[in-house]
Short mmCIF file of C-alpha atoms and ligand atoms in Angstrom, two decimals:
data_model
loop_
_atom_site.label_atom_id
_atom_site.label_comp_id
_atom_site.label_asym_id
_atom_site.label_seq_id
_atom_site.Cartn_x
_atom_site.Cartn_y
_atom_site.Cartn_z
CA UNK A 1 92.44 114.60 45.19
CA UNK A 2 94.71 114.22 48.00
CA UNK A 3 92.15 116.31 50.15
CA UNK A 4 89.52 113.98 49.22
CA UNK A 5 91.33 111.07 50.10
CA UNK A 6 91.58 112.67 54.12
CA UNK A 7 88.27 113.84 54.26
CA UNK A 8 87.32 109.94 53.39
CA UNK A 9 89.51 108.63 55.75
CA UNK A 10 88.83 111.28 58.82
CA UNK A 11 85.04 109.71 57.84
CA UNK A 12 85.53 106.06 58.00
CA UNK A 13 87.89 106.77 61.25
CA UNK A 14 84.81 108.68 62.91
CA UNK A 15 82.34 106.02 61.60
CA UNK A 16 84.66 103.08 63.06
CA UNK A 17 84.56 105.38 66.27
CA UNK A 18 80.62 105.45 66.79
CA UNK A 19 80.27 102.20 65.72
CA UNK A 20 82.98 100.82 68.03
CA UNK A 21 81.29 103.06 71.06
CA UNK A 22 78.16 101.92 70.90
CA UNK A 23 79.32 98.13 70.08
CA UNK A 24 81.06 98.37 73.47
CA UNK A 25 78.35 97.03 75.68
CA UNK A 26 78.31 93.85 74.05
CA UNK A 27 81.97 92.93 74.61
CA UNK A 28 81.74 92.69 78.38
CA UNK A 29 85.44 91.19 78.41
CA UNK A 30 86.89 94.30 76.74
CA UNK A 31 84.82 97.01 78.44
CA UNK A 32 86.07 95.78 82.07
CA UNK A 33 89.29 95.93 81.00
CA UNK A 34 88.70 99.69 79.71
CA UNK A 35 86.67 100.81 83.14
CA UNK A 36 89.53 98.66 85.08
CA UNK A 37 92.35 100.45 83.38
CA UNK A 38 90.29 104.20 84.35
CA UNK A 39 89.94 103.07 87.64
CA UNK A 40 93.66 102.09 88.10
CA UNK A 41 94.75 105.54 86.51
CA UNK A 42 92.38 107.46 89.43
CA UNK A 43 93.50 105.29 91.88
CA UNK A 44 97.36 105.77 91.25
CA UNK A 45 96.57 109.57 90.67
CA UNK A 46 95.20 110.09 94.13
CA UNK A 47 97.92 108.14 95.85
CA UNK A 48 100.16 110.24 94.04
CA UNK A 49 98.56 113.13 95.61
CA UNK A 50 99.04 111.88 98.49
CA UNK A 51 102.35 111.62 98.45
CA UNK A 52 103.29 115.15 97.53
CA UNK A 53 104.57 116.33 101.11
CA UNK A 54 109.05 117.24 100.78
CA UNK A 55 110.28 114.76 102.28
CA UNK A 56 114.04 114.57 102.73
CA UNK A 57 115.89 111.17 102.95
CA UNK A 58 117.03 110.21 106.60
CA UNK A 59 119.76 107.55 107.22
CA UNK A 60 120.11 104.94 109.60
CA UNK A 61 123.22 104.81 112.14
CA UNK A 62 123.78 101.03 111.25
CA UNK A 63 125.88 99.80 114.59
CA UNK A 64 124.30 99.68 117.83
CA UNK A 65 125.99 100.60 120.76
CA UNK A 66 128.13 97.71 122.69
CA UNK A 67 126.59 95.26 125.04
CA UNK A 68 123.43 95.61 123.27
CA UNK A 69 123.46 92.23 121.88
CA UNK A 70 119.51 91.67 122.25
CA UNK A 71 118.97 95.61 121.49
CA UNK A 72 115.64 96.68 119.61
CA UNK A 73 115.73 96.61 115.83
CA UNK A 74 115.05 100.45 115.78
CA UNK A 75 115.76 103.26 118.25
CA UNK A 76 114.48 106.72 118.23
CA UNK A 77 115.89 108.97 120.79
CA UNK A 78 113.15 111.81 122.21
CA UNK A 79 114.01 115.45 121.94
CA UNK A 80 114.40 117.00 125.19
CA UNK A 81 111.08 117.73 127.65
CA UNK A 82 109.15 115.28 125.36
CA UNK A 83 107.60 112.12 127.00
CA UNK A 84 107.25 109.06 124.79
CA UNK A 85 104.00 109.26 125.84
CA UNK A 86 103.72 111.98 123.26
CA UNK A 87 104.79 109.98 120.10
CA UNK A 88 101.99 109.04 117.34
CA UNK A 89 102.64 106.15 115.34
CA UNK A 90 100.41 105.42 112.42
CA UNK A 91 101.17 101.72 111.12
CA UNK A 92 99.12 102.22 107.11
CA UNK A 93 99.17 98.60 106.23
CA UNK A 94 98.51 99.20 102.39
CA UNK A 95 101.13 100.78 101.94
CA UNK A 96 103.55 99.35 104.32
CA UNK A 97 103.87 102.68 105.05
CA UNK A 98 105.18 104.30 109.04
CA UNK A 99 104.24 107.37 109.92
CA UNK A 100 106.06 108.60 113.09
CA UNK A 101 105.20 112.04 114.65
CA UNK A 102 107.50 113.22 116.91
CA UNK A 103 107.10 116.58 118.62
CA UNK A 104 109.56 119.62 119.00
CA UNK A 105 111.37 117.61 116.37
CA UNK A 106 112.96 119.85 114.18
CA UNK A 107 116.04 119.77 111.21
CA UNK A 108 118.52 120.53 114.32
CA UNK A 109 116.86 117.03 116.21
CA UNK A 110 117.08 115.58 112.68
CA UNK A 111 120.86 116.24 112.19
CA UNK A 112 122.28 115.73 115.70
CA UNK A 113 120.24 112.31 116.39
CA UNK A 114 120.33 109.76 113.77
CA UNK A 115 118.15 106.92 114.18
CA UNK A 116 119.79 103.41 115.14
CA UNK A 117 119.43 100.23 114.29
CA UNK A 118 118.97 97.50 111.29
CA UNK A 119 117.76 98.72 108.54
CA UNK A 120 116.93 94.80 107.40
CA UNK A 121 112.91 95.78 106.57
CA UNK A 122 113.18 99.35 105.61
CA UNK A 123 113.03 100.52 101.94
CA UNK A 124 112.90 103.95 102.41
CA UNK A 125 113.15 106.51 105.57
CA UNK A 126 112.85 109.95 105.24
CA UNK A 127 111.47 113.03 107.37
CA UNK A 128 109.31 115.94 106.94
CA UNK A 129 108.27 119.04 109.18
CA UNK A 130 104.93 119.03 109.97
CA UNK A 131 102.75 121.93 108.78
CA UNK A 132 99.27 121.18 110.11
CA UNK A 133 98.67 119.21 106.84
CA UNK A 134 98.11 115.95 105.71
CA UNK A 135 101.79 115.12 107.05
CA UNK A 136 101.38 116.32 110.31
CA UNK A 137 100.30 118.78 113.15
CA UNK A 138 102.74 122.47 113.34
CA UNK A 139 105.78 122.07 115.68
CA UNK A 140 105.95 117.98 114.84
CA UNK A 141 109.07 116.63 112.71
CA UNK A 142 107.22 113.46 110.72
CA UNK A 143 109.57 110.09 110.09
CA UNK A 144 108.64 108.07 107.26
CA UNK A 145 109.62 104.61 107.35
CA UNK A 146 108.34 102.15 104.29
CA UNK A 147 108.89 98.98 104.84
CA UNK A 148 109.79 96.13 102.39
CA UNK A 149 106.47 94.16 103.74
CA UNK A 150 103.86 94.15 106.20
CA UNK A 151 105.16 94.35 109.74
CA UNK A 152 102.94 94.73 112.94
CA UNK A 153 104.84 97.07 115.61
CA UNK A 154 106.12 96.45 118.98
CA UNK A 155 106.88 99.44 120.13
CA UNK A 156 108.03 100.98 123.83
CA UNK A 157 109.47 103.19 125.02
CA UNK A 158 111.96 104.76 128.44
CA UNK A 159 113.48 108.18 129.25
CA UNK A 160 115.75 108.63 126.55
CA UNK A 161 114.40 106.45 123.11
CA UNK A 162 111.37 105.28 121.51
CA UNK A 163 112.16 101.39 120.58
CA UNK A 164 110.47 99.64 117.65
CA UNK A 165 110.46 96.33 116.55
CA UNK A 166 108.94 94.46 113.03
CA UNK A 167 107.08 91.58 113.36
CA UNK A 168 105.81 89.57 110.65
CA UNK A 169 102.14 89.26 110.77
CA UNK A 170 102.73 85.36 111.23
CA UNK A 171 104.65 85.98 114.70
CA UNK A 172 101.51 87.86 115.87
CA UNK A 173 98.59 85.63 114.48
CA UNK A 174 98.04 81.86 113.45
CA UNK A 175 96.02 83.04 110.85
CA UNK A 176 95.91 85.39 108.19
CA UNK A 177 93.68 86.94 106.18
CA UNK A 178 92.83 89.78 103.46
CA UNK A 179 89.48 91.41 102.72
CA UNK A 180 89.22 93.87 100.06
CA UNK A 181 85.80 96.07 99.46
CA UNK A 182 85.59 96.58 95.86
CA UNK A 183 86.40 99.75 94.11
CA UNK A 184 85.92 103.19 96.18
CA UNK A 185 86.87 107.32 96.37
CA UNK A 186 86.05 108.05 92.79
CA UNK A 187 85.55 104.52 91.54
CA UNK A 188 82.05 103.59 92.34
CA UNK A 189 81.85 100.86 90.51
CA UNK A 190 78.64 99.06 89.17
CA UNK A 191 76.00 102.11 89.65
CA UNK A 192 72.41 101.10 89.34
CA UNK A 193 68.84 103.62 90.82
CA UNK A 194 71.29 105.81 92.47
CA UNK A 195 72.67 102.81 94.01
CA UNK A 196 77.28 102.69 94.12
CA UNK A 197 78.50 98.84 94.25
CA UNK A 198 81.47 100.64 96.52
CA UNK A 199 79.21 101.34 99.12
CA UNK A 200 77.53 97.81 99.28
CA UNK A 201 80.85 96.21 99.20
CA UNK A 202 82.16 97.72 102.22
CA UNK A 203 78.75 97.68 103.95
CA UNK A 204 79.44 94.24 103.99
CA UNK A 205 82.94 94.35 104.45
CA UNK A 206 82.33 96.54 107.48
CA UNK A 207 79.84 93.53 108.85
CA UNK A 208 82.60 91.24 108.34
CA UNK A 209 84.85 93.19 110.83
CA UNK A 210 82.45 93.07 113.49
CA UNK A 211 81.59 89.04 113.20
CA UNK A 212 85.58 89.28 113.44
CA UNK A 213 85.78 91.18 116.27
CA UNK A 214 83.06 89.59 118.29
CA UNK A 215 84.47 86.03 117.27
CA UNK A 216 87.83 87.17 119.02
CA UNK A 217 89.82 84.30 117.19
CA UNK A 218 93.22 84.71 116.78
CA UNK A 219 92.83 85.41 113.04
CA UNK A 220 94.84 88.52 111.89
CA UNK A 221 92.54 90.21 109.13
CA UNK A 222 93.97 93.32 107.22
CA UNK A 223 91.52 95.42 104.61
CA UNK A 224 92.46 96.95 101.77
CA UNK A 225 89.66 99.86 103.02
CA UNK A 226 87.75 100.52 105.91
CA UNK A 227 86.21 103.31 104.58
CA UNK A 228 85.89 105.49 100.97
CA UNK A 229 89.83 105.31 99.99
CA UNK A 230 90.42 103.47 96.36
CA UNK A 231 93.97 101.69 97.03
CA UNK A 232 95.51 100.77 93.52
CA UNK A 233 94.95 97.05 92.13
CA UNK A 234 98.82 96.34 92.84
CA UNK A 235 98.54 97.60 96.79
CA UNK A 236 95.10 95.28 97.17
CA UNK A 237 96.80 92.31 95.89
CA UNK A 238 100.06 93.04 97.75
CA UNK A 239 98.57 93.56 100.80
CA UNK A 240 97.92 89.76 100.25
CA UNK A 241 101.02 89.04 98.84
CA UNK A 242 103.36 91.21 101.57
CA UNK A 243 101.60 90.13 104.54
CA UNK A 244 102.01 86.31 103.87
CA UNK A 245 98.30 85.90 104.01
CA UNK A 246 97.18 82.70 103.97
CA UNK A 247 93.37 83.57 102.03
CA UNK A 248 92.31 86.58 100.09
CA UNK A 249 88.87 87.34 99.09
CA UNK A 250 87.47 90.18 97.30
CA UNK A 251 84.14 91.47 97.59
CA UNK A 252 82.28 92.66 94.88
CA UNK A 253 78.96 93.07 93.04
CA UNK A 254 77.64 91.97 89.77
CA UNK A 255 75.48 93.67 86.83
CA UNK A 256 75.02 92.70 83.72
CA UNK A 257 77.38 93.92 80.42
CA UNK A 258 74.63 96.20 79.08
CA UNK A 259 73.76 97.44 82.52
CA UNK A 260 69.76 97.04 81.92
CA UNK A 261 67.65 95.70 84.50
CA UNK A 262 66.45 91.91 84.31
CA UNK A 263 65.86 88.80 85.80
CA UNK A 264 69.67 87.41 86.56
CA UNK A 265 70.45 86.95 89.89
CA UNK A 266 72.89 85.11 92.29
CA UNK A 267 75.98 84.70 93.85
CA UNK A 268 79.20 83.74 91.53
CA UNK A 269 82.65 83.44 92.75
CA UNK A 270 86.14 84.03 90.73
CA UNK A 271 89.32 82.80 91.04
CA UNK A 272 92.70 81.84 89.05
CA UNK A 273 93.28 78.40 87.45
CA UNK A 274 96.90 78.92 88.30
CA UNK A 275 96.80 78.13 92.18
CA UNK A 276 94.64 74.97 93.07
CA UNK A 277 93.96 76.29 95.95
CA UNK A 278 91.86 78.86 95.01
CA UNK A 279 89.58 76.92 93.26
CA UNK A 280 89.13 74.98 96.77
CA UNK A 281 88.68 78.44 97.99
CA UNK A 282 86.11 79.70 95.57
CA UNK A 283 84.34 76.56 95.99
CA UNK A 284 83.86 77.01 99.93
CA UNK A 285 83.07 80.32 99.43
CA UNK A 286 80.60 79.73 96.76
CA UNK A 287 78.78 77.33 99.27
CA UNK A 288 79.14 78.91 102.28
CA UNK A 289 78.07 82.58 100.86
CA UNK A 290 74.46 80.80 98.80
CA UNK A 291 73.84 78.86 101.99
CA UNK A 292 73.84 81.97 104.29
CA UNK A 293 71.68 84.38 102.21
CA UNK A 294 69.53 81.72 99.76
CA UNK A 295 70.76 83.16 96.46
CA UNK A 296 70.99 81.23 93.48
CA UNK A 297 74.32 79.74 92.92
CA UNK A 298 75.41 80.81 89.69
CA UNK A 299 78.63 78.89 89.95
CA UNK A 300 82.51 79.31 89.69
CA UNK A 301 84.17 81.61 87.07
CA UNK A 302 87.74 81.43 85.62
CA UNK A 303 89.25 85.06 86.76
CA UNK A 304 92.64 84.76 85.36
CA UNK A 305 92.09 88.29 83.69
CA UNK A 306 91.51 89.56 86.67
CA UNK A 307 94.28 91.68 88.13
CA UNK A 308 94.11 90.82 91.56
CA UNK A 309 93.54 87.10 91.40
CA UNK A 310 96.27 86.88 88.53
CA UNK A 311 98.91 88.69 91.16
CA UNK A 312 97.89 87.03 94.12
CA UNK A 313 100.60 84.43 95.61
CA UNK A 314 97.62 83.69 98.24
CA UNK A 315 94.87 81.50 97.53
CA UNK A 316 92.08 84.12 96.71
CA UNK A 317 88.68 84.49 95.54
CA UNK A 318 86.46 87.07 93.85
CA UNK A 319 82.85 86.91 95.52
CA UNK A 320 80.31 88.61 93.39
CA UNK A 321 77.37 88.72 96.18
CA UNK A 322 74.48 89.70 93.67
CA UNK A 323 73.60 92.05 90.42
CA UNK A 324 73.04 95.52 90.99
CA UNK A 325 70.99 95.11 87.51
CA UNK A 326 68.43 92.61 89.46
CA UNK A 327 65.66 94.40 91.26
CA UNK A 328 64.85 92.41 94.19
CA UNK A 329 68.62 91.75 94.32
CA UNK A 330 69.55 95.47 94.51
CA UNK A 331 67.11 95.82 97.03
CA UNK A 332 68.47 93.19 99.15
CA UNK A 333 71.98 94.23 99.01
CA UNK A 334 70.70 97.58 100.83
CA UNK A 335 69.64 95.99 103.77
CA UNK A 336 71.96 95.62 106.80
CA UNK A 337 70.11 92.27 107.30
CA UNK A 338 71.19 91.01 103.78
CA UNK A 339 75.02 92.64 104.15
CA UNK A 340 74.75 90.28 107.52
CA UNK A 341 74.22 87.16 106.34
CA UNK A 342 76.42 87.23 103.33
CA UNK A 343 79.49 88.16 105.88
CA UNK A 344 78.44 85.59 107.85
CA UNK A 345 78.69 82.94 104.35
CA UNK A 346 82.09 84.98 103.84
CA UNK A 347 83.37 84.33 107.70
CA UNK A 348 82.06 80.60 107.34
CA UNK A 349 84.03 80.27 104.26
CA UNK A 350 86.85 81.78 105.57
CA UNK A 351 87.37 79.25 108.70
CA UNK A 352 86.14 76.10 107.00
CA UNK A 353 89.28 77.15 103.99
CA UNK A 354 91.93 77.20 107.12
CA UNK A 355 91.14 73.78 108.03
CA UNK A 356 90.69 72.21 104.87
CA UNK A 357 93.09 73.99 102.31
ZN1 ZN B 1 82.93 95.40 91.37
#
């Protein structure tokens, strides 16, 4: 009897299963939150990989020497017979991450020269010897400095030390701002003929940079990626957050819940209720983005379940260009023509919000 009773239940448990599986498509709400979830697993996972180098914690010689009042916040001296000339300094925004390569650094350099300053913006510091790998070239001690939030580096450096100072990205720029390509590495998001979202999004991305560049206003703008990385959810939005941005958009690409091909198309933009201001934001963005390329506006859409709009202290906004699910659409979105003119909308947006937000 008992028996019977299991074999009945592990059927209606496998029953509930298919049914729930292939009900999926048609609760759009629930099966972002599933993919979302995947992708933020992945993401974290590959950081994590990442990360795997031995470091060993470093400290900080807190007092600077007298008479050196208006000293630099951080001092490195150089080992002997090696030019400052020969330090690499990688400044990973994302992760507010500083990775310092010093050569002929070794553990003896490590233990008889302590680094001096403040440690006022540093989390962590910690060193590694290089080994050719990801953490550096052979013969190169590797510092590690993460910082409690996003600093651009003035650094310089004389005979004896390598100086470094933090500034916020505010002392550098009047303006700042946050782009974030969609999805990426193993996260391709919406896939449609062959066709990854990822790739579109930072196609236009990408286009975005240049109209930034050419523009040469002074307009700091820091991306989540530049190229096929997938940053976590939490290091998008605090890229935002730690850099005391003043917009943050997002830039994705639609398709529809059941992923077959029809006629929907156009351009709809997401934001949280919780910040006014990014409903201004949305709004200008909405406009700007339909005016530039002639897509339908599809209007505004309440994002608060959204991770990165419901972290963001920033105004921010969630453009969805077009649907991957809409031929002529998918089509578009291929052509560097198309990826133009919606960075164009996006940069448009972006410098009508700083006046009027
Ligand atoms: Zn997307």
């Amino acid at each position: 009897m008992e028996e019977k009773a299991l074999k009945f239940a592990a059927c209606v448990i496998g029953a509930l299963t298919l049914v729930m599986g292939a009900a999926l498509p048609f609760f759009p709400k629930f099966r972002t939150r599933l993919v979302d979830a995947k992708e933020e697993r992945q993401a974290q996972a590959e950081y994590e990989r990442q990360q795997q180098g031995k470091m060993q914690e470093l400290e900080i010689l807190d007092e600077l020497p007298q008479g050196q009042e208006d000293a630099r916040q951080l001092k490195l001296r150089l080992p002997e017979d090696v030019d400052g000339g020969r330090i690499t300094v990688v400044n990973d925004y994302v992760t507010q991450c500083v990775r310092i390569e010093v050569p002929g650094a070794d553990n003896a350099y490590f233990d008889s020269y302590p680094i001096v300053g403040s440690s006022n913006h540093i989390d962590r510091l910690s060193y590694s010897m290089g080994n050719g790998g990801v953490s550096g070239s052979a013969g190169a001690g590797v510092i590690e400095i993460v910082l409690d939030r996003v600093y651009e580096l003035d650094m310089d450096y004389d005979d004896e030390f390598y100086y470094f100072d933090f500034l916020t990205p505010k002392e550098v720029y009047d303006k700042v701002v946050v782009i974030d390509a969609g999805h990426g590495g193993r996260a391709p998001g919406a896939t449609k003929q062959g066709v990854m979202e990822k790739k579109i999004d930072l196609a236009i991305t990408l286009e975005l940079r240049e109209i930034f560049q050419e523009r040469g206003d002074n307009i700091g703008v820091y991306y989540t990626r530049t190229d096929d990385s997938n940053p976590t959810f939490d290091q998008r939005v605090q890229l935002a957050n730690l850099s005391g941005a003043d917009l943050f958009v997002s830039i994705h690409n639609n398709s529809l819940g059941n992923g077959r091909m029809s006629d929907t198309n156009g351009t709809q933009v997401m934001y949280d209720e919780s910040l006014e201001q990014s409903l201004k934001f949305a709004r200008i963005c909405l406009e700007e983005v339909t005016a530039s390329t002639g897509s339908k506006n599809r209007g505004l859409i309440e994002g608060d379940s959204i991770y990165i709009l419901r972290n963001s202290d920033v105004p921010a906004a969630l453009i969805e260009v077009g649907f991957m699910t809409n031929q002529r659409e998918l089509e578009l979105l291929q052509t560097k023509e198309y990826q133009r003119k919606t960075a164009e909308g996006i940069y448009r947006a972006i410098r009508r919000a700083l006046k009027e937000i």
